[in-house]
Short mmCIF file of C-alpha atoms and ligand atoms in Angstrom, two decimals:
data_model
loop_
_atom_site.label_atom_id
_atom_site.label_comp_id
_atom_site.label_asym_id
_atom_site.label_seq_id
_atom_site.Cartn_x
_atom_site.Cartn_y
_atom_site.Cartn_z
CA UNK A 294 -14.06 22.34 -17.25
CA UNK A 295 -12.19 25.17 -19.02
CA UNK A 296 -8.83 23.71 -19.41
CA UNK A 297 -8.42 22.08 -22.49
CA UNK A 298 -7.47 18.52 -22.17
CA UNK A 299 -7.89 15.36 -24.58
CA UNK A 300 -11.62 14.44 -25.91
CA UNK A 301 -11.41 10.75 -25.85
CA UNK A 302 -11.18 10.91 -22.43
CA UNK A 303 -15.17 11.86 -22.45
CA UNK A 304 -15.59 7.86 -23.49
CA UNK A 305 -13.60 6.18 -20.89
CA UNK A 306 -14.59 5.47 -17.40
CA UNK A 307 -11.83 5.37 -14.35
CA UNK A 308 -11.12 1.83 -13.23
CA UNK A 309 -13.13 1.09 -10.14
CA UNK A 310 -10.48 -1.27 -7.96
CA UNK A 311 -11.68 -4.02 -5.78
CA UNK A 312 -12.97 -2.82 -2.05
CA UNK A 313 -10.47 -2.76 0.40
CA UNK A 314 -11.13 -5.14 3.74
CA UNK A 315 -10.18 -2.00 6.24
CA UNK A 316 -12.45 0.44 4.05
CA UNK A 317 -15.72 -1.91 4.62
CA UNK A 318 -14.96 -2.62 8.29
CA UNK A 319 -14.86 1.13 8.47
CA UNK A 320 -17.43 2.06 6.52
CA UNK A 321 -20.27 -0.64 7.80
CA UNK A 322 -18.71 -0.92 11.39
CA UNK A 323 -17.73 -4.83 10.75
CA UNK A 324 -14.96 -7.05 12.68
CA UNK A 325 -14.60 -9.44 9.81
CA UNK A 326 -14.61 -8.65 6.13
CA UNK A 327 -12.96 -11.62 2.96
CA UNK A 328 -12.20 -10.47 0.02
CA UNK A 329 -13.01 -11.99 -2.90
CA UNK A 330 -13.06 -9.30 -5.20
CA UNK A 331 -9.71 -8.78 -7.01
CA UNK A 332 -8.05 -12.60 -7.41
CA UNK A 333 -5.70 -12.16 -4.90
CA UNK A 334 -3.82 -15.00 -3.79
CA UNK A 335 -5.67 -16.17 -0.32
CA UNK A 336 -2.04 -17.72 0.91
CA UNK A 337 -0.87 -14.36 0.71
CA UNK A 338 2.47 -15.39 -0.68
CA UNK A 339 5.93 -17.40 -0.70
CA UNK A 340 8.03 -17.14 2.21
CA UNK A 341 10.65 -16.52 0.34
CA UNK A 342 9.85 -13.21 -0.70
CA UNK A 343 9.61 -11.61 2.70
CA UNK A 344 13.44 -12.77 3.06
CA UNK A 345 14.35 -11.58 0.02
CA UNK A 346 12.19 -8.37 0.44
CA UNK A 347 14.13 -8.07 3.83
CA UNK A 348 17.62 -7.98 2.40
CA UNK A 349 16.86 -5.62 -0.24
CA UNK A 350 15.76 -3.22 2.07
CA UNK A 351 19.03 -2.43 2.68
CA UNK A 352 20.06 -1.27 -0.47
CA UNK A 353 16.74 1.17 -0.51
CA UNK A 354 18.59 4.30 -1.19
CA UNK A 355 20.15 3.40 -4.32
CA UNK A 356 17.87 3.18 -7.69
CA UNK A 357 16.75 -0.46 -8.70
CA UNK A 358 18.37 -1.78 -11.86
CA UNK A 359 16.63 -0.09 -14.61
CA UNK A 360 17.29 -2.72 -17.05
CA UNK A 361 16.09 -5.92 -14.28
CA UNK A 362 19.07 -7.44 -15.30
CA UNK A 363 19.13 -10.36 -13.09
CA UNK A 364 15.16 -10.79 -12.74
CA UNK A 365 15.29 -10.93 -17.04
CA UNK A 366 17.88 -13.80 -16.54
CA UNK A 367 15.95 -15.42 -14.02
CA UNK A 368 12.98 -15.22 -16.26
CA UNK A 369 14.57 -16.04 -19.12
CA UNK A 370 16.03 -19.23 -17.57
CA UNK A 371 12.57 -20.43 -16.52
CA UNK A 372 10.85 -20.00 -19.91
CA UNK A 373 13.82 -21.06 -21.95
CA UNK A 374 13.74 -17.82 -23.52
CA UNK A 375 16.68 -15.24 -24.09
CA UNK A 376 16.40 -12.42 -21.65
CA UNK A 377 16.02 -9.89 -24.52
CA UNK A 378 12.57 -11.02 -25.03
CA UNK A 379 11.55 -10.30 -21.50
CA UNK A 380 10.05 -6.79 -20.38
CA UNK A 381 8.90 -6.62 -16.85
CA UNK A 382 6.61 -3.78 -16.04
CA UNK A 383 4.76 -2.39 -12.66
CA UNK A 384 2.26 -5.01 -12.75
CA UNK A 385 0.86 -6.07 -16.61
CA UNK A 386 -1.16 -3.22 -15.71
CA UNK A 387 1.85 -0.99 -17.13
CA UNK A 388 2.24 -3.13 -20.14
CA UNK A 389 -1.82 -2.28 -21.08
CA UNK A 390 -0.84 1.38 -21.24
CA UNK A 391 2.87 0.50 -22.59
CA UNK A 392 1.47 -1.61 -25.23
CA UNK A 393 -1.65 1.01 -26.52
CA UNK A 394 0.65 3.97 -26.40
CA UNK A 395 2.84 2.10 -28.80
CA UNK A 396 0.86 0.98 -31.80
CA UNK A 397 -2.38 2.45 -31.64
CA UNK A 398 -2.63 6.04 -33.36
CA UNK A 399 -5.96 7.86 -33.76
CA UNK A 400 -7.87 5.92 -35.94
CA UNK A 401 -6.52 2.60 -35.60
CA UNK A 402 -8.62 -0.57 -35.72
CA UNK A 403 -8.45 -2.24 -32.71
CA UNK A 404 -10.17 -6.03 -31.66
CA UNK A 405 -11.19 -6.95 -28.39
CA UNK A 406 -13.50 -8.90 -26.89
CA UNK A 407 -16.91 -7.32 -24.84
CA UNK A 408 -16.54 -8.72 -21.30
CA UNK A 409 -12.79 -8.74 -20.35
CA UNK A 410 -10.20 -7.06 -19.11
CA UNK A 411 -11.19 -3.23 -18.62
CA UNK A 412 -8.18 -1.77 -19.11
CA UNK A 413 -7.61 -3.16 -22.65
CA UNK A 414 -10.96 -0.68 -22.95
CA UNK A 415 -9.63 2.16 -21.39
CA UNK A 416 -5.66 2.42 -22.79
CA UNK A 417 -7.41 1.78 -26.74
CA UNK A 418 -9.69 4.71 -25.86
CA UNK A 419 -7.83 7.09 -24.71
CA UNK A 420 -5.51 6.51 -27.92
CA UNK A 421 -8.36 7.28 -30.04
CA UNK A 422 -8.59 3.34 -31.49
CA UNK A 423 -11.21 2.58 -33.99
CA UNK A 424 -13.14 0.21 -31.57
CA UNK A 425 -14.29 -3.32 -32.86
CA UNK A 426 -15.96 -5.17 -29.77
CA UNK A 427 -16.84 -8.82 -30.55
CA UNK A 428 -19.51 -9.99 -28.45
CA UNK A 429 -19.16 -12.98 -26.08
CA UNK A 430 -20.66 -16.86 -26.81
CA UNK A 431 -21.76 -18.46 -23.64
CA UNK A 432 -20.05 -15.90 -21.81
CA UNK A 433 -16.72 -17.01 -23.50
CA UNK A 434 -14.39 -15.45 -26.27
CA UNK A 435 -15.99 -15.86 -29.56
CA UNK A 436 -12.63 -17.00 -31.67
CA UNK A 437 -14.92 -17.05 -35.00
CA UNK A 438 -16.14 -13.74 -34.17
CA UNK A 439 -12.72 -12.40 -34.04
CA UNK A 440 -11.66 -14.33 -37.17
CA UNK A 441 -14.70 -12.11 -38.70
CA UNK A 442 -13.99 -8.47 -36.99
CA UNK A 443 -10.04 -8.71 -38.32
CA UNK A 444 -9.26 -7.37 -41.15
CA UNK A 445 -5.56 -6.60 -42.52
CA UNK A 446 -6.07 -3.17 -41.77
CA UNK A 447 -6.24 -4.67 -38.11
CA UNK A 448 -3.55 -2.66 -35.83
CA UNK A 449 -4.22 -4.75 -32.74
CA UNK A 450 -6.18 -7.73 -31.24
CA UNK A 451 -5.98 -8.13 -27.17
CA UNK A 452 -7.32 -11.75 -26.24
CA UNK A 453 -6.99 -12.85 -22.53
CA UNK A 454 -6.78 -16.35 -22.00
CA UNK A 455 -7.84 -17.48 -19.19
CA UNK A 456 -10.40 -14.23 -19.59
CA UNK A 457 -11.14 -11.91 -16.76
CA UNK A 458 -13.94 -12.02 -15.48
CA UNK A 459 -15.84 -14.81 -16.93
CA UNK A 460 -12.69 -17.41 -15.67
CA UNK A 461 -13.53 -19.31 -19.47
CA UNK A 462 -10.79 -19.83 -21.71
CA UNK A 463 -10.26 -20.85 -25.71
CA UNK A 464 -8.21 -23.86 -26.57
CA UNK A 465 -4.82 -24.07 -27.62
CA UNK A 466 -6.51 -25.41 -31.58
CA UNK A 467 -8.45 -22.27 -31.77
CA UNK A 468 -5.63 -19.81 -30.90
CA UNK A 469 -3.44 -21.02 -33.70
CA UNK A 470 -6.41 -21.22 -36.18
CA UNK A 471 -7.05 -17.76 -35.20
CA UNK A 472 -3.25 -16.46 -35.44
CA UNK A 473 -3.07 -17.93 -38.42
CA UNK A 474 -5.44 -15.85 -39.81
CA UNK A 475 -4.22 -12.76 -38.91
CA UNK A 476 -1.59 -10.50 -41.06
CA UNK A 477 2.03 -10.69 -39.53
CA UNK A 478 1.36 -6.77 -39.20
CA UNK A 479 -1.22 -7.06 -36.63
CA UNK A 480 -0.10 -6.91 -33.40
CA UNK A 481 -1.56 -9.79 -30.80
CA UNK A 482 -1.33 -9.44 -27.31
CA UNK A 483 -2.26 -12.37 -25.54
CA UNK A 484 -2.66 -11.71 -21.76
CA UNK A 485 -2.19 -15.10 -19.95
CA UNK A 486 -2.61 -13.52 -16.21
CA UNK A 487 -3.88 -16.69 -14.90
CA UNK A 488 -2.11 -18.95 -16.68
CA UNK A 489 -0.92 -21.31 -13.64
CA UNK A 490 -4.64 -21.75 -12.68
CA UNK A 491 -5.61 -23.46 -16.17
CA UNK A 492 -5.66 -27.06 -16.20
CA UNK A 493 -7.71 -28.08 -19.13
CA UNK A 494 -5.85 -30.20 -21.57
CA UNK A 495 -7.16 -28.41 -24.50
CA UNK A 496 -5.71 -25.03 -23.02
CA UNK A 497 -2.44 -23.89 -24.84
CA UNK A 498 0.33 -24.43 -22.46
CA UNK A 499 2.69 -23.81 -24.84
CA UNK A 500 2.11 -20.03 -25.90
CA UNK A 501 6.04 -19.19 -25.58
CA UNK A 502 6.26 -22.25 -28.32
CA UNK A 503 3.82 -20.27 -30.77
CA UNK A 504 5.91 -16.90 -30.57
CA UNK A 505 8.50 -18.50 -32.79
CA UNK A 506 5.93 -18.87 -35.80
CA UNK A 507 3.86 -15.99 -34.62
CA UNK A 508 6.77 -12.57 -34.37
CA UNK A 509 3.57 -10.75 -33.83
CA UNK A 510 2.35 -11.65 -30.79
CA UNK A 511 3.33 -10.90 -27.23
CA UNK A 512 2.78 -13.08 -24.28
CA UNK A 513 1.67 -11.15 -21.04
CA UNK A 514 2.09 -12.50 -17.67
CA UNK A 515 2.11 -11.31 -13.94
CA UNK A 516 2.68 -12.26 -10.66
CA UNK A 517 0.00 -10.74 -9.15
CA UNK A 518 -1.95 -14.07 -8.85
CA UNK A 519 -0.60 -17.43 -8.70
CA UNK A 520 2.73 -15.87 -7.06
CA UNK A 521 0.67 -13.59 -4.80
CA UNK A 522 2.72 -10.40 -4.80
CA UNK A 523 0.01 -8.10 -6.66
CA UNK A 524 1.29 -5.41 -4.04
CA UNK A 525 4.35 -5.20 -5.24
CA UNK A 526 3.42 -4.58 -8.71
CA UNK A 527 5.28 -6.80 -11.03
CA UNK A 528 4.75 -8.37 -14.70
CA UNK A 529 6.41 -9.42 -17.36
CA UNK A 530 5.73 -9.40 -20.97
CA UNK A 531 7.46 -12.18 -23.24
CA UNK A 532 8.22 -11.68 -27.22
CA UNK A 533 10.10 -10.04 -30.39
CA UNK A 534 13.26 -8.26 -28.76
CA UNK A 535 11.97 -5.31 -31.89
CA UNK A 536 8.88 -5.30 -30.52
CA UNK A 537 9.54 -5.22 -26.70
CA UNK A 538 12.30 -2.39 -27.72
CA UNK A 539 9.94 -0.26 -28.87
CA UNK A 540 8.00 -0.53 -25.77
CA UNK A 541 11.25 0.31 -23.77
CA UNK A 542 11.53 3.19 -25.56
CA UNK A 543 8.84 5.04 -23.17
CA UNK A 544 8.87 2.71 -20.74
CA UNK A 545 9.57 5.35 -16.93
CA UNK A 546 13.27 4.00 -16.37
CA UNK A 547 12.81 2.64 -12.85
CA UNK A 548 9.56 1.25 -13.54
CA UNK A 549 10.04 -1.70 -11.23
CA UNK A 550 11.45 -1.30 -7.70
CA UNK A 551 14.49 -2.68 -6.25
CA UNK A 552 12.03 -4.60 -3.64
CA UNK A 553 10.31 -5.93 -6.67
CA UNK A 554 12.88 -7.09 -8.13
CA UNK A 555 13.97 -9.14 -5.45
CA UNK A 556 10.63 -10.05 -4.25
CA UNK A 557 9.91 -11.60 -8.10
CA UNK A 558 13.07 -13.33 -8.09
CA UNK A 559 12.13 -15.51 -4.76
CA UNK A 560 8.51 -15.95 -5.97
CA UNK A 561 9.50 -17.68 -9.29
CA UNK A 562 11.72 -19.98 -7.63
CA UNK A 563 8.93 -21.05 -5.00
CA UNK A 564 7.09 -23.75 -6.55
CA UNK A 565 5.76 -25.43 -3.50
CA UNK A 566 3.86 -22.53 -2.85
CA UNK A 567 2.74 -22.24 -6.69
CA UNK A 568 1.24 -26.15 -6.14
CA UNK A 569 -0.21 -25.21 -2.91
CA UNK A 570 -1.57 -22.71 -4.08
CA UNK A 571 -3.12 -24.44 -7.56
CA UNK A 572 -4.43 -27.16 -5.48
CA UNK A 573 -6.11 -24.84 -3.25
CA UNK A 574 -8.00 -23.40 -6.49
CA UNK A 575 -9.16 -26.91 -7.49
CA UNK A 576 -10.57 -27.66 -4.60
CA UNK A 577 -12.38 -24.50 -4.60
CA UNK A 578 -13.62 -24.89 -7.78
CA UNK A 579 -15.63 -28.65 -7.06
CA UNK A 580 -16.93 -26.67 -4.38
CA UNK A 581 -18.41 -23.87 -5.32
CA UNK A 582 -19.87 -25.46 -8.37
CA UNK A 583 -21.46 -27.73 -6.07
CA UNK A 584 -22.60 -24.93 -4.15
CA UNK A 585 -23.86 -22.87 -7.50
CA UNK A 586 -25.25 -26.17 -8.62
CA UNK A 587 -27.46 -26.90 -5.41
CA UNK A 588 -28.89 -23.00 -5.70
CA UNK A 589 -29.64 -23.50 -9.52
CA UNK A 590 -27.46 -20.71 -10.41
CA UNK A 591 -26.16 -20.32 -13.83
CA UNK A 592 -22.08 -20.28 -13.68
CA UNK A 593 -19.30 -20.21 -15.88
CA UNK A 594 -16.69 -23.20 -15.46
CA UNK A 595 -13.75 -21.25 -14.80
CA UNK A 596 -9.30 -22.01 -15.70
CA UNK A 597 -8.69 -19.08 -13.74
CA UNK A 598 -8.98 -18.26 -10.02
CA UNK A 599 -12.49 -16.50 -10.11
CA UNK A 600 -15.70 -17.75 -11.13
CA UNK A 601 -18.35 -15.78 -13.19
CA UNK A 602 -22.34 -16.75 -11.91
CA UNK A 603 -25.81 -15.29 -12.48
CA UNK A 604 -27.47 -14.23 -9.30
CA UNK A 605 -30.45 -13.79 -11.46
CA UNK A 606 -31.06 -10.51 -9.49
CA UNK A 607 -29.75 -6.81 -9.50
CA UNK A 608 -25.48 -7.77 -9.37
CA UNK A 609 -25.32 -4.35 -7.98
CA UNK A 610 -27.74 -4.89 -5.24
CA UNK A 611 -26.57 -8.68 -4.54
CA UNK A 612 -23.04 -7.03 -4.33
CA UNK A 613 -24.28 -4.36 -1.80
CA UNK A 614 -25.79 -7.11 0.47
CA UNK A 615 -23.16 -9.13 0.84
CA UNK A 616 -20.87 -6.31 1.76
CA UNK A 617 -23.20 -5.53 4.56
CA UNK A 618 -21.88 -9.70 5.64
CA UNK A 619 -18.64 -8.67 5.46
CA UNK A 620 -18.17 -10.13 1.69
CA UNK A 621 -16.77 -8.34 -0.70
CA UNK A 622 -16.97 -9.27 -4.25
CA UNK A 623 -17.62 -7.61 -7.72
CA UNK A 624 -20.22 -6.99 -10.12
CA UNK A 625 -19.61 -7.38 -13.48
CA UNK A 626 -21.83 -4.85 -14.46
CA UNK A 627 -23.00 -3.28 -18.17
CA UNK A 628 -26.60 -3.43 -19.09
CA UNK A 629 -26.43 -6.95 -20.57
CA UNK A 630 -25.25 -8.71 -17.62
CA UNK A 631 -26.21 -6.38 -14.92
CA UNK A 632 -26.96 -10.28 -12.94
CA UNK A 633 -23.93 -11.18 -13.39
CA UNK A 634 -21.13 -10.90 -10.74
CA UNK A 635 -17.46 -12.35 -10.14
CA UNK A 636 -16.12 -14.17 -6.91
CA UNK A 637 -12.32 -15.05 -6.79
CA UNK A 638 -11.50 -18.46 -5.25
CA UNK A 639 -10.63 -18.20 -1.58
CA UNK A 640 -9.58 -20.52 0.88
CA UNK A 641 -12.15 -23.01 1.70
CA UNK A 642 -13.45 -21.35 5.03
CA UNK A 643 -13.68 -18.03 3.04
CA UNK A 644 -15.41 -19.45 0.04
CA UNK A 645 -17.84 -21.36 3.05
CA UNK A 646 -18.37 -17.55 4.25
CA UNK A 647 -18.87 -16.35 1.00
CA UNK A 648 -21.60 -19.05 -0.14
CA UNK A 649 -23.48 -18.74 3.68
CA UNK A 650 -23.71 -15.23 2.73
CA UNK A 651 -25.09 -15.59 -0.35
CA UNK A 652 -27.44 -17.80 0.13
CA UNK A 653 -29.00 -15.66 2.70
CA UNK A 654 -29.03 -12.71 0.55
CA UNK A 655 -30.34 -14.85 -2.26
C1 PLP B 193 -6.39 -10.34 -17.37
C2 PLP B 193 -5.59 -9.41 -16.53
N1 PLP B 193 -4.54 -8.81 -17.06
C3 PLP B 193 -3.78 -7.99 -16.35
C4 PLP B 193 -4.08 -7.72 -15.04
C5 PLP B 193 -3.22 -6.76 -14.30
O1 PLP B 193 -2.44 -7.43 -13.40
P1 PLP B 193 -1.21 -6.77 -12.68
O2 PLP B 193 -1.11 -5.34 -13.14
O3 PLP B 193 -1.47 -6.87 -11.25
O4 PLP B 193 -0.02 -7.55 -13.14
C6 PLP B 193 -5.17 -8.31 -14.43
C7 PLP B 193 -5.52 -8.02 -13.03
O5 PLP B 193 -6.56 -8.26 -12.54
C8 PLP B 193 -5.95 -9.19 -15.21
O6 PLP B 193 -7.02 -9.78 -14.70
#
């Protein structure tokens, strides 16, 4: 390559998406392909927002409201919050980028944990962040380990709780022992993606609570999963009005559509479909532990919508076969668990599929 472009972009690999259902069937000539590869909601998603969606359609050649006025309000109102601590985004995706093109310079020390989110990877790299991975426990986060790796000269810590892709999560104790221990001049950004899913009564339900004590920490949150709408693109980050003003500072103006922005408002008001949806994911879970159980495969007990389990073969390969069933899931990949792969929780039929499947390939 002869034009000159940025070196830290050597380091970082592109983020490889879920398959899509229509590019299998194409590619391997199938009728029938389930996804369980990117946590997608399985009931696709509320009612409510295809009205909404509908109506707003209308008003398609004018620009959304830049400032999500109405869908800060409505968020605010939910959390108990004031809507100038609310910054929604095009998916928490955006925030990632948002967020590491704010505070990390070249050189900063940044803390993150060694199977999780990619993208908290990617955005650190490519801002030249002094790299501190702490390595997993039992395929969990290590909260000691991070206590250890922090230092004051800490710029940023990412945690993600419930984590992607192992589905464990760190209790609500351990998270303020660990922000306790960290200088007021670190930043924290706690991802809580799959909050809704988490029903352990040791997980901290009350993060928005802790933000009052802790200025330096920002709670991320989407409606990709729970709420279904990951099409759409919408997030919303929760914390320090400073803080989130900064971020709004390069933030593209009409980051979220006018669709969006309707579509979000329905889906947080729907919370039949939320339950249905929850109590779908339960009963998912009893089964496919059963199912991981009876094939004496090793598994992670999960608070999110996925489960992480150790085919104790090739992940790569095991994911290859099952796409040639019409399966699609992921490998988590990296030399240390190169066994290890990730389902997301489907409806019961397609987690049936999924486990038929894999027990032939097995
Ligand atoms: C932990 C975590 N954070 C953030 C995201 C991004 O979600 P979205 O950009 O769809 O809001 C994901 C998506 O998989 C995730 O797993």
């Amino acid at each position: 390559m002869t034009v000159k472009y940025r070196r830290e972009l050597d380091a970082i690999s592109a983020y490889v998406p879920g398959k899509p259902i229509d590019a299998v069937k194409r590619e391997l000539g199938l009728e029938r392909v389930i996804k369980l590869a990117s946590n997608e909601n399985p009931f696709g998603f509320s009612d409510s927002v295809r009205a909404a969606v509908m109506q707003a359609l209308d008003e398609v050649n004018l620009y959304p409201d830049g400032n999500a006025t109405l869908l800060k309000e409505k968020i605010a109102e939910k959390y108990g919050i004031k809507p100038d601590m609310v910054l929604p985004t095009c998916g928490s995706d955006e925030m990632v980028d948002l967020i590491a093109k704010t505070f990390i310079d070249p050189g900063s020390e940044v803390v993150m944990a060694e199977v999780t989110f990619p993208r908290y990877l990617s955005t650190s790299q490519m801002m030249g962040a002094n790299l501190k991975i702490v390595p997993m426990k039992n395929m969990a986060y290590d909260l000691e380990g991070f206590r250890r790796a922090i230092t004051p000269q800490t710029r940023l810590v990412w945690l993600c709780n419930p984590n992607n892709p192992t589905g464990s999560f760190f209790t609500r104790d351990e998270l303020i022992r660990l922000l306790e221990s960290i200088s007021p001049e670190t930043l924290v950004v706690y991802d809580e993606a799959y909050f809704e899913f988490a029903t352990h009564p040791e997980y901290p339900r009350d993060s928005l609570d802790l933000l009052q004590r802790h200025r330096n920490m920002l709670v991320m949150k989407t409606l990709s999963k729970a709420y279904g709408i990951a099409g759409l693109r919408i997030g919303f980050t929760i914390g320090d009005s400073a803080l989130l003003g900064m971020i709004n500072k390069i933030r593209n103006p009409f980051n979220v559509t006018l669709l969006t922005q309707a579509a979000a408002m329905a889906a947080l008001d729907d919370d039949e479909f939320l339950v249905k949806t929850i109590e779908n994911n339960e009963r998912g879970k009893v089964y496919l532990y059963a199912q991981f159980e009876d094939m004496g495969l090793n598994f992670v007990k999960t608070e999110a919508n996925h489960i992480a389990f150790d085919a104790g073969k090739d992940g790569e390969v095991v994911f290859q076969e099952l796409l040639r069933k019409g399966v699609i899931i992921r490998p988590i990949g990296g030399t240390k668990y190169d066994t290890w792969l990730r389902v997301s929780i489907g409806k019961m039929e397609e987690n049936q599929a999924f486990i038929k499947a894999l027990r032939e390939v097995l």
